[in-house]
Tab-separated table of C-alpha atoms in Angstrom:
chain	number	residue	atom	x	y	z
A	161	GLN	CA	83.658	115.663	82.177
A	162	GLN	CA	86.900	113.323	82.298
A	163	GLN	CA	88.781	113.487	85.307
A	164	VAL	CA	91.212	111.852	84.207
A	165	LYS	CA	92.739	112.954	81.023
A	166	GLN	CA	95.147	110.956	79.211
A	167	SER	CA	97.489	111.271	76.442
A	168	PRO	CA	98.488	109.888	73.817
A	169	GLN	CA	95.879	107.969	72.146
A	170	SER	CA	97.583	105.422	70.426
A	171	LEU	CA	101.169	104.967	70.092
A	172	ILE	CA	103.390	102.971	67.613
A	173	VAL	CA	107.122	101.568	69.767
A	174	GLN	CA	110.036	99.750	68.020
A	175	LYS	CA	111.192	97.029	69.826
A	176	GLY	CA	113.362	97.682	72.861
A	177	GLY	CA	112.092	101.082	72.917
A	178	ILE	CA	110.684	102.793	76.026
A	179	SER	CA	107.311	103.444	75.517
A	180	ILE	CA	105.378	106.652	77.729
A	181	ILE	CA	102.037	107.242	78.717
A	182	ASN	CA	101.030	110.283	80.271
A	183	CYS	CA	97.805	110.851	82.382
A	184	ALA	CA	96.351	114.125	83.964
A	185	TYR	CA	93.248	114.707	87.444
A	186	GLU	CA	92.081	117.494	89.525
A	187	ASN	CA	90.690	115.855	91.987
A	188	THR	CA	92.756	115.559	94.701
A	189	ALA	CA	91.126	113.535	97.067
A	190	PHE	CA	92.088	110.969	94.381
A	191	ASP	CA	94.068	108.201	96.868
A	192	TYR	CA	95.765	106.029	94.518
A	193	PHE	CA	96.325	105.165	90.739
A	194	PRO	CA	96.112	101.831	89.206
A	195	TRP	CA	97.739	100.911	85.780
A	196	TYR	CA	95.533	98.555	83.866
A	197	GLN	CA	96.570	96.644	80.798
A	198	GLN	CA	94.036	95.319	78.683
A	199	PHE	CA	94.479	93.048	75.548
A	200	PRO	CA	91.754	92.573	72.741
A	201	GLY	CA	88.894	90.658	74.673
A	202	LYS	CA	90.132	90.566	77.202
A	203	GLY	CA	88.977	92.308	80.918
A	204	PRO	CA	91.253	94.975	82.065
A	205	ALA	CA	94.457	93.738	84.463
A	206	LEU	CA	95.781	95.179	86.962
A	207	LEU	CA	99.671	96.346	85.681
A	208	ILE	CA	101.175	98.150	88.109
A	209	ALA	CA	99.588	101.008	90.961
A	210	ILE	CA	101.303	103.881	93.065
A	211	ARG	CA	100.249	105.998	96.160
A	212	PRO	CA	99.704	109.702	95.854
A	213	ASP	CA	102.979	109.896	98.587
A	214	VAL	CA	105.631	108.455	96.797
A	215	SER	CA	107.243	109.834	93.934
A	216	GLU	CA	108.092	106.839	91.566
A	217	LYS	CA	107.424	102.645	91.165
A	218	LYS	CA	109.650	100.241	88.910
A	219	GLU	CA	108.043	96.585	89.437
A	220	GLY	CA	110.583	95.140	86.101
A	221	ARG	CA	109.597	97.172	83.198
A	222	PHE	CA	107.700	99.281	84.308
A	223	THR	CA	107.593	102.069	86.421
A	224	ILE	CA	105.470	104.933	86.978
A	225	SER	CA	106.441	108.106	87.504
A	226	PHE	CA	103.599	110.498	89.986
A	227	ASN	CA	104.104	114.456	90.195
A	228	LYS	CA	101.390	115.391	92.464
A	229	SER	CA	101.618	119.222	92.653
A	230	ALA	CA	101.560	119.313	89.023
A	231	LYS	CA	98.881	116.887	89.292
A	232	GLN	CA	100.449	114.143	87.075
A	233	PHE	CA	101.638	111.048	86.627
A	234	SER	CA	103.022	108.341	83.916
A	235	LEU	CA	104.243	104.852	82.464
A	236	HIS	CA	107.057	104.012	81.492
A	237	ILE	CA	107.590	100.675	79.637
A	238	MET	CA	111.317	99.819	79.050
A	239	ASP	CA	112.931	97.508	76.836
A	240	SER	CA	108.796	97.447	74.753
A	241	GLN	CA	108.129	93.566	73.546
A	242	PRO	CA	105.798	92.692	70.934
A	243	GLY	CA	103.621	90.959	74.013
A	244	ASP	CA	103.116	94.335	75.097
A	245	SER	CA	101.165	95.091	72.207
A	246	ALA	CA	97.763	96.060	74.358
A	247	THR	CA	95.214	98.967	75.617
A	248	TYR	CA	96.336	100.503	78.637
A	249	PHE	CA	94.321	103.078	81.163
A	250	CYS	CA	95.432	105.148	84.030
A	251	ALA	CA	92.899	105.487	86.936
A	252	ALA	CA	92.358	106.940	89.960
A	253	ASN	CA	90.614	105.818	92.586
A	254	THR	CA	87.640	107.987	94.277
A	255	GLY	CA	87.117	106.270	97.622
A	256	PHE	CA	85.734	102.359	97.764
A	257	GLN	CA	87.857	101.171	94.978
A	258	LYS	CA	85.699	102.888	92.427
A	259	LEU	CA	88.030	103.527	89.213
A	260	VAL	CA	87.894	106.801	87.647
A	261	PHE	CA	89.234	105.581	84.082
A	262	GLY	CA	91.180	107.856	81.541
A	263	THR	CA	90.212	107.160	78.210
A	264	GLY	CA	93.085	104.861	76.912
A	265	THR	CA	95.970	104.409	75.242
A	266	ARG	CA	96.621	101.620	72.260
A	267	LEU	CA	99.974	100.384	72.223
A	268	LEU	CA	101.860	98.643	69.528
A	269	VAL	CA	105.162	97.463	69.429
A	270	SER	CA	106.524	96.225	66.036
A	271	PRO	CA	109.394	93.285	66.356
B	180	ASP	CA	92.036	84.877	86.092
B	181	ALA	CA	89.729	85.796	89.592
B	182	GLY	CA	87.079	84.333	89.757
B	183	ILE	CA	84.349	86.174	87.804
B	184	THR	CA	82.257	84.888	85.461
B	185	GLN	CA	79.783	87.186	83.505
B	186	SER	CA	76.882	85.703	81.476
B	187	PRO	CA	76.258	85.870	78.989
B	188	ARG	CA	79.320	86.678	77.125
B	189	HIS	CA	77.387	88.152	73.816
B	190	LYS	CA	73.750	89.023	73.352
B	191	VAL	CA	72.268	91.163	70.888
B	192	THR	CA	68.533	93.001	71.920
B	193	GLU	CA	65.955	94.530	70.238
B	194	THR	CA	65.446	98.486	71.582
B	195	GLY	CA	62.775	98.325	74.566
B	196	THR	CA	63.324	95.287	76.040
B	197	PRO	CA	64.688	94.430	79.375
B	198	VAL	CA	67.902	93.203	80.354
B	199	THR	CA	69.786	91.487	82.622
B	200	LEU	CA	73.759	90.028	82.664
B	201	ARG	CA	75.274	88.568	85.382
B	202	CYS	CA	78.355	88.727	87.482
B	203	HIS	CA	79.311	86.044	89.764
B	204	GLN	CA	82.100	85.216	91.534
B	205	THR	CA	84.241	82.390	93.716
B	206	GLU	CA	86.188	84.593	95.237
B	207	ASN	CA	83.438	85.711	98.466
B	208	HIS	CA	84.667	89.707	97.797
B	209	ARG	CA	82.257	92.197	99.576
B	210	TYR	CA	82.741	94.798	97.008
B	211	MET	CA	81.366	94.012	93.236
B	212	TYR	CA	81.246	97.143	90.323
B	213	TRP	CA	79.753	97.885	87.463
B	214	TYR	CA	81.634	99.514	84.553
B	215	ARG	CA	81.020	100.127	80.934
B	216	GLN	CA	83.352	100.634	78.223
B	217	ASP	CA	83.078	102.662	75.039
B	218	PRO	CA	85.068	104.233	72.424
B	219	GLY	CA	86.514	107.014	73.917
B	220	HIS	CA	85.668	107.378	77.768
B	221	GLY	CA	87.538	104.409	79.163
B	222	LEU	CA	85.711	102.725	81.419
B	223	ARG	CA	82.771	104.286	83.108
B	224	LEU	CA	80.815	103.308	86.418
B	225	ILE	CA	77.449	102.396	86.499
B	226	HIS	CA	77.430	100.533	89.683
B	227	TYR	CA	78.576	99.222	92.789
B	228	SER	CA	77.860	97.110	95.475
B	229	TYR	CA	79.439	96.877	99.553
B	230	GLY	CA	77.518	94.217	100.613
B	231	VAL	CA	74.562	92.002	99.838
B	232	LYS	CA	71.363	94.507	99.429
B	233	ASP	CA	73.742	97.319	99.540
B	234	THR	CA	73.957	99.024	96.516
B	235	ASP	CA	74.518	103.041	95.039
B	236	LYS	CA	75.090	104.696	91.568
B	237	GLY	CA	77.784	105.503	89.753
B	238	GLU	CA	78.421	108.146	87.340
B	239	VAL	CA	76.293	106.844	84.544
B	240	SER	CA	73.050	104.939	86.339
B	241	ASP	CA	70.754	106.335	84.299
B	242	GLY	CA	68.773	103.861	82.407
B	243	TYR	CA	70.411	100.960	84.906
B	244	SER	CA	68.592	99.388	88.175
B	245	VAL	CA	71.199	96.972	89.887
B	246	SER	CA	70.398	93.506	92.503
B	247	ARG	CA	72.946	91.315	94.914
B	248	SER	CA	70.808	88.924	97.319
B	249	LYS	CA	73.963	87.007	97.118
B	250	THR	CA	77.657	87.199	98.014
B	251	GLU	CA	78.385	85.943	94.949
B	252	ASP	CA	76.101	87.518	92.897
B	253	PHE	CA	75.832	91.102	91.581
B	254	LEU	CA	73.221	91.890	88.670
B	255	LEU	CA	72.980	94.315	86.563
B	256	THR	CA	69.905	95.190	84.642
B	257	LEU	CA	68.329	97.779	81.593
B	258	GLU	CA	64.641	98.005	82.255
B	259	SER	CA	64.453	99.008	78.250
B	260	ALA	CA	67.476	99.229	76.180
B	261	THR	CA	68.367	101.541	73.782
B	262	SER	CA	70.646	102.460	71.504
B	263	SER	CA	73.446	104.158	73.676
B	264	GLN	CA	73.616	101.728	76.367
B	265	THR	CA	75.598	99.420	73.093
B	266	SER	CA	78.806	98.726	74.828
B	267	VAL	CA	80.867	96.121	77.026
B	268	TYR	CA	79.579	95.705	79.980
B	269	PHE	CA	83.007	94.571	82.732
B	270	CYS	CA	82.273	93.433	85.778
B	271	ALA	CA	84.722	94.204	88.748
B	272	ILE	CA	85.351	93.085	92.266
B	273	SER	CA	87.525	93.669	94.866
B	274	GLU	CA	88.129	92.784	99.343
B	275	SER	CA	88.546	95.925	100.620
B	276	LYS	CA	87.143	99.168	100.596
B	277	ALA	CA	90.609	100.388	100.852
B	278	ALA	CA	92.742	102.522	98.840
B	279	TYR	CA	95.120	100.212	97.980
B	280	THR	CA	93.330	97.105	97.295
B	281	GLU	CA	93.149	96.004	93.607
B	282	ALA	CA	90.437	95.798	91.546
B	283	PHE	CA	89.412	92.322	89.424
B	284	PHE	CA	87.584	92.888	86.316
B	285	GLY	CA	85.411	90.050	84.403
B	286	GLN	CA	85.951	89.096	80.891
B	287	GLY	CA	83.004	91.326	80.001
B	288	THR	CA	79.504	91.064	78.453
B	289	ARG	CA	79.288	92.868	74.744
B	290	LEU	CA	75.669	94.095	74.554
B	291	THR	CA	74.438	95.846	70.948
B	292	VAL	CA	71.062	97.098	70.753
B	293	VAL	CA	69.235	97.140	67.487
């Protein structure tokens, strides 16, 4: 049973476009929601994260939107670049930095 | 990259054999974790450690054991490897248990059980 549901499974976006990845969760005890970026052959690396008492967090071209009442959060990548092509995972902290992950979204940004 | 070294990076083993994966960190972080990554499942927590000799089970701990005798080393052992344990294994470290602390991941170990 996936505690964090992520969609879409894959995404193709043109260079300069907006990439949007969505996640939903059920457990209201989750207290931290990071997004990880993973390139082939590498480990996941933290991209951006948000606390549940904040509705939006922006870092450069990356924005997390958080809807606590709907138990949903999403990652927006503005002005997507070919270098953004990677797999993205949403996650939630269950305590002690034990993370539950979504199933991942493979993003391809076409030139 | 955070100072995390996983070894070996690749391993092929036969069903029924024991396998030990090693995670070594140079960051002196207290918390260490083992995850496995499989298509369609994302990453799932196997075991974690909150200090030397202090470990606990994660979501998918059956068939795995861990040990941590030193702050810097966290070992994952498959007592008798099965084909269902073919996966990519990631070690992660965290400085604090506080909610907003970043977890850093190693480069992974690709294990194939034949």
